[in-house]
């Protein structure tokens, strides 16, 4: 399996835990990684390992801290555990939130920057449109095209102008979006039908997401993002066997559309199937909140209820259970 930790104790090797869960934010802002279900430690327990990564400007190596029952605990001070600094600017400027220094890329304006890669030439500009003569077929307005892919006489818009400069970690990022895809010929069928493939964002089902973390303001943070699925959905277990009723949910994002007879609305984050009918049981509106002793995630604005006045909604309560480990398939 995905062995995460191994110990050689008195000349014998022991499995101290498998990789079965994602890193989590621990108390005080540290990051905790836990490996579980190792070799048998006692009649009722198995070995496990917990690595606590703490932010430190000077990178070090993991150090053994203690043995807590059948769990081995290590401390690892490293700069990789420090929060990523993010800042968003405007007009081709952005400020480093740590030092206060302002980056200004305005001096790079006024010219195009050609980049060759294979058979393509990419023309880029900084915080403004390309010069005239490049991507001249663009009907959206030549002055707004900031990134263009050129292959001989063929042009393709790779992104539109944007002056919002971002600072993430130690990188400056300028994101150009809303590029274009062009139709590509696939084949001609025997009955004289011509097939084309046309990649475009307009053919994508929009995905609605929200923040999936919660901080109680007292040093404890919770993150449900490992439960958010991007290729399938969770199917709720029914208390009794039922063949005509099913419930599908995703966490902090809308449901992933499936093939076959699937008819859940594209904006739903929770959906019920009763017989052949699919009903939206709520959309993503906000992130998790604390409710008594559990995390609560609520989806609202689903399909109209039978009374015609209210709309359906869903509430998902997340209760701590250390024996239930999310297995990540890598």
Coordinates of C-alpha atoms in Angstrom, one line a residue:
X1 CA 0.0 0.0 0.0
X2 CA 0.9 3.7 0.3
X3 CA 3.2 3.3 3.3
X4 CA 3.7 6.7 4.9
X5 CA 5.9 5.8 7.8
X6 CA 8.2 2.9 8.8
X7 CA 10.2 2.4 12.0
X8 CA 13.1 0.1 12.7
X9 CA 12.8 -0.8 16.4
X10 CA 15.3 -3.2 18.0
X11 CA 16.3 -4.4 14.6
X12 CA 12.8 -5.1 13.4
X13 CA 10.8 -3.1 10.9
X14 CA 7.3 -1.9 11.6
X15 CA 4.7 -0.3 9.5
X16 CA 3.8 2.9 11.3
X17 CA 0.9 3.9 9.1
X18 CA -0.5 4.2 5.6
X19 CA -1.3 7.4 3.6
X20 CA -5.1 7.7 4.0
X21 CA -5.9 11.3 4.5
X22 CA -5.0 14.8 3.3
X23 CA -3.0 17.3 5.5
X24 CA -5.1 19.2 7.9
X25 CA -4.7 22.6 9.7
X26 CA -3.9 21.9 13.3
X27 CA -4.1 24.1 16.4
X28 CA -2.0 27.2 16.2
X29 CA -1.9 27.2 12.4
X30 CA 0.4 24.3 12.1
X31 CA -0.2 21.5 9.5
X32 CA -0.8 18.0 10.7
X33 CA -0.4 14.8 8.5
X34 CA -1.6 11.5 10.0
X35 CA -0.7 8.0 8.8
X36 CA -3.0 5.3 10.2
X37 CA -3.6 1.5 10.3
X38 CA 0.0 0.4 10.6
X39 CA 1.1 -2.9 12.2
X40 CA -0.6 -4.3 15.3
X41 CA 0.5 -2.4 18.3
X42 CA -1.7 -3.9 20.9
X43 CA -4.7 -6.2 20.8
X44 CA -7.0 -3.2 20.3
X45 CA -4.8 -0.7 18.4
X46 CA -2.5 -0.3 15.5
X47 CA 0.6 1.9 15.0
X48 CA 0.1 5.4 13.6
X49 CA 2.2 8.4 12.8
X50 CA 1.5 12.1 13.2
X51 CA 3.8 14.7 11.6
X52 CA 3.2 18.3 12.8
X53 CA 4.7 20.8 10.3
X54 CA 5.3 24.3 11.8
X55 CA 6.1 27.5 9.9
X56 CA 9.8 28.5 10.3
X57 CA 11.9 30.7 8.1
X58 CA 14.8 28.3 8.4
X59 CA 14.1 24.9 6.9
X60 CA 15.0 21.9 9.0
X61 CA 14.4 18.1 9.2
X62 CA 11.7 16.1 11.0
X63 CA 12.5 15.5 14.6
X64 CA 11.0 12.8 16.9
X65 CA 8.9 14.4 19.6
X66 CA 7.1 11.7 21.6
X67 CA 5.3 8.4 21.5
X68 CA 1.6 8.9 22.5
X69 CA 0.2 5.4 23.1
X70 CA 0.6 3.7 19.7
X71 CA 1.2 6.9 17.8
X72 CA 4.6 8.3 17.0
X73 CA 4.7 12.1 16.8
X74 CA 7.2 14.1 14.9
X75 CA 7.8 17.9 14.6
X76 CA 9.0 19.4 11.3
X77 CA 9.8 23.1 11.2
X78 CA 10.0 24.3 7.6
X79 CA 9.2 27.3 5.5
X80 CA 6.9 25.2 3.3
X81 CA 4.4 25.1 6.2
X82 CA 4.1 28.9 6.2
X83 CA 0.9 30.5 4.8
X84 CA 1.1 31.6 1.2
X85 CA 0.8 35.4 1.0
X86 CA -1.8 36.6 -1.4
X87 CA -2.5 40.1 -2.6
X88 CA -4.5 41.6 -5.5
X89 CA -3.8 44.9 -7.0
X90 CA -5.0 47.0 -10.0
X91 CA -3.6 49.1 -12.9
X92 CA -0.7 46.7 -13.3
X93 CA 0.4 47.2 -9.7
X94 CA 0.3 45.0 -6.6
X95 CA 1.8 45.3 -3.1
X96 CA 3.6 42.6 -1.2
X97 CA 1.5 42.1 2.0
X98 CA 4.6 41.2 4.1
X99 CA 7.2 43.9 3.1
X100 CA 4.8 46.5 1.8
X101 CA 6.8 46.8 -1.4
X102 CA 4.7 47.7 -4.5
X103 CA 5.5 45.9 -7.7
X104 CA 4.7 47.9 -10.9
X105 CA 4.9 46.3 -14.3
X106 CA 3.7 49.4 -16.2
X107 CA 7.1 49.9 -17.8
X108 CA 6.5 46.6 -19.7
X109 CA 3.6 48.1 -21.6
X110 CA 3.7 49.4 -25.1
X111 CA 5.1 46.4 -26.9
X112 CA 4.4 42.8 -27.8
X113 CA 6.5 39.9 -26.6
X114 CA 6.7 37.0 -29.0
X115 CA 7.5 33.6 -27.5
X116 CA 8.3 30.6 -29.7
X117 CA 7.2 27.1 -28.8
X118 CA 7.3 24.3 -31.4
X119 CA 5.3 25.4 -34.4
X120 CA 3.5 28.2 -32.6
X121 CA 4.4 31.8 -31.8
X122 CA 2.7 33.3 -28.8
X123 CA 2.3 37.1 -28.8
X124 CA 1.9 38.5 -25.3
X125 CA 1.4 42.0 -23.9
X126 CA 1.4 43.3 -20.4
X127 CA -1.8 44.8 -18.9
X128 CA -3.0 46.0 -22.3
X129 CA -4.0 44.9 -25.8
X130 CA -1.7 43.7 -28.4
X131 CA -0.5 46.0 -31.2
X132 CA -2.6 46.0 -34.4
X133 CA -1.6 43.5 -36.9
X134 CA -1.8 40.5 -34.5
X135 CA -5.0 38.5 -34.2
X136 CA -6.7 40.8 -36.7
X137 CA -9.6 38.4 -37.2
X138 CA -10.8 39.1 -33.7
X139 CA -14.3 40.6 -33.8
X140 CA -14.2 41.4 -30.0
X141 CA -12.0 44.4 -30.6
X142 CA -8.3 44.2 -31.3
X143 CA -7.3 46.5 -28.5
X144 CA -8.5 44.0 -25.9
X145 CA -6.6 40.9 -27.0
X146 CA -3.5 40.4 -24.8
X147 CA -2.5 36.9 -25.7
X148 CA -2.5 35.3 -29.2
X149 CA -1.4 32.0 -30.6
X150 CA -0.1 32.1 -34.2
X151 CA 0.5 29.2 -36.5
X152 CA 1.5 30.6 -39.9
X153 CA -1.6 32.5 -41.1
X154 CA -3.9 31.0 -38.4
X155 CA -4.5 33.0 -35.3
X156 CA -6.2 32.0 -32.1
X157 CA -7.1 34.4 -29.2
X158 CA -5.5 33.0 -26.0
X159 CA -6.7 35.6 -23.6
X160 CA -8.2 39.1 -23.2
X161 CA -6.7 42.2 -21.6
X162 CA -6.5 42.4 -17.8
X163 CA -4.8 44.9 -15.5
X164 CA -5.4 43.1 -12.2
X165 CA -2.0 41.9 -11.0
X166 CA -1.8 39.3 -8.2
X167 CA 1.0 38.4 -5.8
X168 CA 0.8 34.8 -4.7
X169 CA 3.6 33.4 -2.6
X170 CA 6.6 34.8 -4.3
X171 CA 5.2 35.1 -7.8
X172 CA 3.5 37.9 -9.8
X173 CA 0.5 36.5 -11.8
X174 CA -1.3 38.2 -14.6
X175 CA -4.2 36.1 -15.7
X176 CA -5.7 36.5 -19.2
X177 CA -9.0 34.6 -19.7
X178 CA -11.9 34.3 -22.2
X179 CA -9.7 33.1 -25.0
X180 CA -11.2 31.4 -28.0
X181 CA -11.3 27.9 -29.4
X182 CA -11.7 27.2 -33.1
X183 CA -13.6 24.3 -34.7
X184 CA -11.5 21.4 -35.8
X185 CA -12.5 19.0 -38.6
X186 CA -12.8 15.4 -37.4
X187 CA -14.0 13.3 -40.3
X188 CA -16.6 12.9 -43.1
X189 CA -19.0 10.0 -42.7
X190 CA -20.2 7.8 -45.6
X191 CA -23.6 9.7 -45.7
X192 CA -21.7 13.0 -46.3
X193 CA -22.0 14.3 -42.8
X194 CA -19.1 16.5 -41.7
X195 CA -18.0 16.2 -38.0
X196 CA -16.3 19.1 -36.2
X197 CA -15.0 19.5 -32.7
X198 CA -15.2 23.0 -31.2
X199 CA -13.6 23.6 -27.8
X200 CA -15.1 26.6 -26.1
X201 CA -15.9 27.7 -22.5
X202 CA -19.5 28.3 -23.6
X203 CA -20.0 24.5 -23.8
X204 CA -19.0 24.0 -20.1
X205 CA -21.5 23.6 -17.4
X206 CA -20.8 26.4 -14.8
X207 CA -19.6 25.1 -11.4
X208 CA -20.5 27.0 -8.3
X209 CA -18.2 26.8 -5.3
X210 CA -17.7 28.4 -1.9
X211 CA -15.1 28.5 0.8
X212 CA -14.9 25.1 2.6
X213 CA -13.1 26.1 5.7
X214 CA -14.1 27.4 9.1
X215 CA -12.2 29.1 11.9
X216 CA -13.8 29.3 15.4
X217 CA -11.7 32.3 16.3
X218 CA -10.1 30.4 19.2
X219 CA -7.2 28.8 17.2
X220 CA -9.1 25.9 15.8
X221 CA -9.6 25.5 12.0
X222 CA -11.6 23.0 10.0
X223 CA -11.3 22.3 6.3
X224 CA -13.8 20.2 4.4
X225 CA -12.3 20.7 1.0
X226 CA -10.9 17.1 0.8
X227 CA -14.6 16.0 0.6
X228 CA -15.3 18.1 -2.5
X229 CA -15.4 15.9 -5.5
X230 CA -14.7 16.9 -9.1
X231 CA -15.5 13.7 -11.1
X232 CA -18.3 12.0 -9.1
X233 CA -20.7 12.7 -6.2
X234 CA -21.4 11.4 -2.8
X235 CA -24.5 9.2 -2.5
X236 CA -26.1 9.3 0.9
X237 CA -26.7 6.0 2.7
X238 CA -30.4 5.3 3.3
X239 CA -31.5 4.1 6.8
X240 CA -33.5 1.4 5.1
X241 CA -33.1 -0.3 1.7
X242 CA -34.8 1.8 -1.0
X243 CA -34.8 1.3 -4.7
X244 CA -36.9 4.3 -5.7
X245 CA -35.3 7.1 -3.6
X246 CA -31.7 8.3 -3.7
X247 CA -29.8 11.4 -2.6
X248 CA -26.7 12.9 -4.2
X249 CA -24.6 15.6 -2.6
X250 CA -21.3 17.3 -3.1
X251 CA -19.4 19.4 -0.6
X252 CA -18.9 23.2 -1.1
X253 CA -19.5 22.9 -4.8
X254 CA -22.3 22.0 -7.2
X255 CA -22.8 18.4 -8.3
X256 CA -20.7 16.8 -11.0
X257 CA -22.9 16.1 -14.0
X258 CA -23.1 12.3 -14.8
X259 CA -24.0 10.3 -17.9
X260 CA -26.9 8.0 -18.5
X261 CA -30.3 9.0 -17.1
X262 CA -28.9 11.7 -14.8
X263 CA -31.2 14.7 -14.6
X264 CA -30.1 16.6 -11.5
X265 CA -30.1 20.4 -12.2
X266 CA -26.7 21.8 -13.0
X267 CA -26.8 24.4 -10.2
X268 CA -27.7 21.9 -7.5
X269 CA -25.3 20.9 -4.8
X270 CA -27.8 18.4 -3.3
X271 CA -30.3 16.4 -5.4
X272 CA -32.9 13.8 -4.7
X273 CA -34.1 11.1 -7.1
X274 CA -37.6 9.8 -6.4
X275 CA -38.6 7.2 -9.0
X276 CA -37.7 8.8 -12.3
X277 CA -37.9 12.4 -11.0
X278 CA -34.8 14.5 -10.0
X279 CA -35.2 17.4 -7.7
X280 CA -32.8 20.1 -6.7
X281 CA -32.5 20.1 -2.9
X282 CA -30.4 23.3 -2.7
X283 CA -27.6 25.3 -4.2
X284 CA -24.2 26.4 -2.8
X285 CA -24.7 29.8 -1.1
X286 CA -22.2 29.9 1.8
X287 CA -19.5 27.9 3.5
X288 CA -19.6 25.8 6.7
X289 CA -20.7 27.2 10.1
X290 CA -20.5 25.9 13.6
X291 CA -23.7 24.5 15.1
X292 CA -23.4 23.3 18.7
X293 CA -20.8 20.6 18.5
X294 CA -20.8 19.9 14.7
X295 CA -19.9 21.7 11.5
X296 CA -23.0 22.5 9.4
X297 CA -23.2 23.1 5.7
X298 CA -26.5 24.4 4.3
X299 CA -27.7 24.5 0.7
X300 CA -30.7 26.7 -0.1
X301 CA -32.8 27.9 -3.1
X302 CA -33.7 24.4 -4.4
X303 CA -36.8 23.6 -6.4
X304 CA -40.1 24.8 -5.2
X305 CA -41.9 22.9 -2.5
X306 CA -45.4 21.4 -3.0
X307 CA -47.0 24.4 -1.1
X308 CA -45.7 26.7 -3.9
X309 CA -44.3 29.2 -1.3
X310 CA -41.0 27.7 -0.1
X311 CA -38.0 26.2 -1.8
X312 CA -36.2 23.0 -0.9
X313 CA -33.0 23.1 1.2
X314 CA -30.5 20.7 2.6
X315 CA -28.5 20.6 5.8
X316 CA -25.4 18.4 6.1
X317 CA -23.9 18.0 9.6
X318 CA -20.3 16.9 9.9
X319 CA -19.5 15.1 13.2
X320 CA -16.0 14.2 14.3
X321 CA -15.2 10.5 14.1
X322 CA -11.5 9.6 14.2
X323 CA -12.1 6.1 13.1
X324 CA -13.6 7.2 9.8
X325 CA -10.7 8.1 7.6
X326 CA -11.1 9.5 4.1
X327 CA -9.1 7.3 1.7
X328 CA -7.4 9.2 -1.1
X329 CA -6.9 7.3 -4.4
X330 CA -3.6 8.6 -5.8

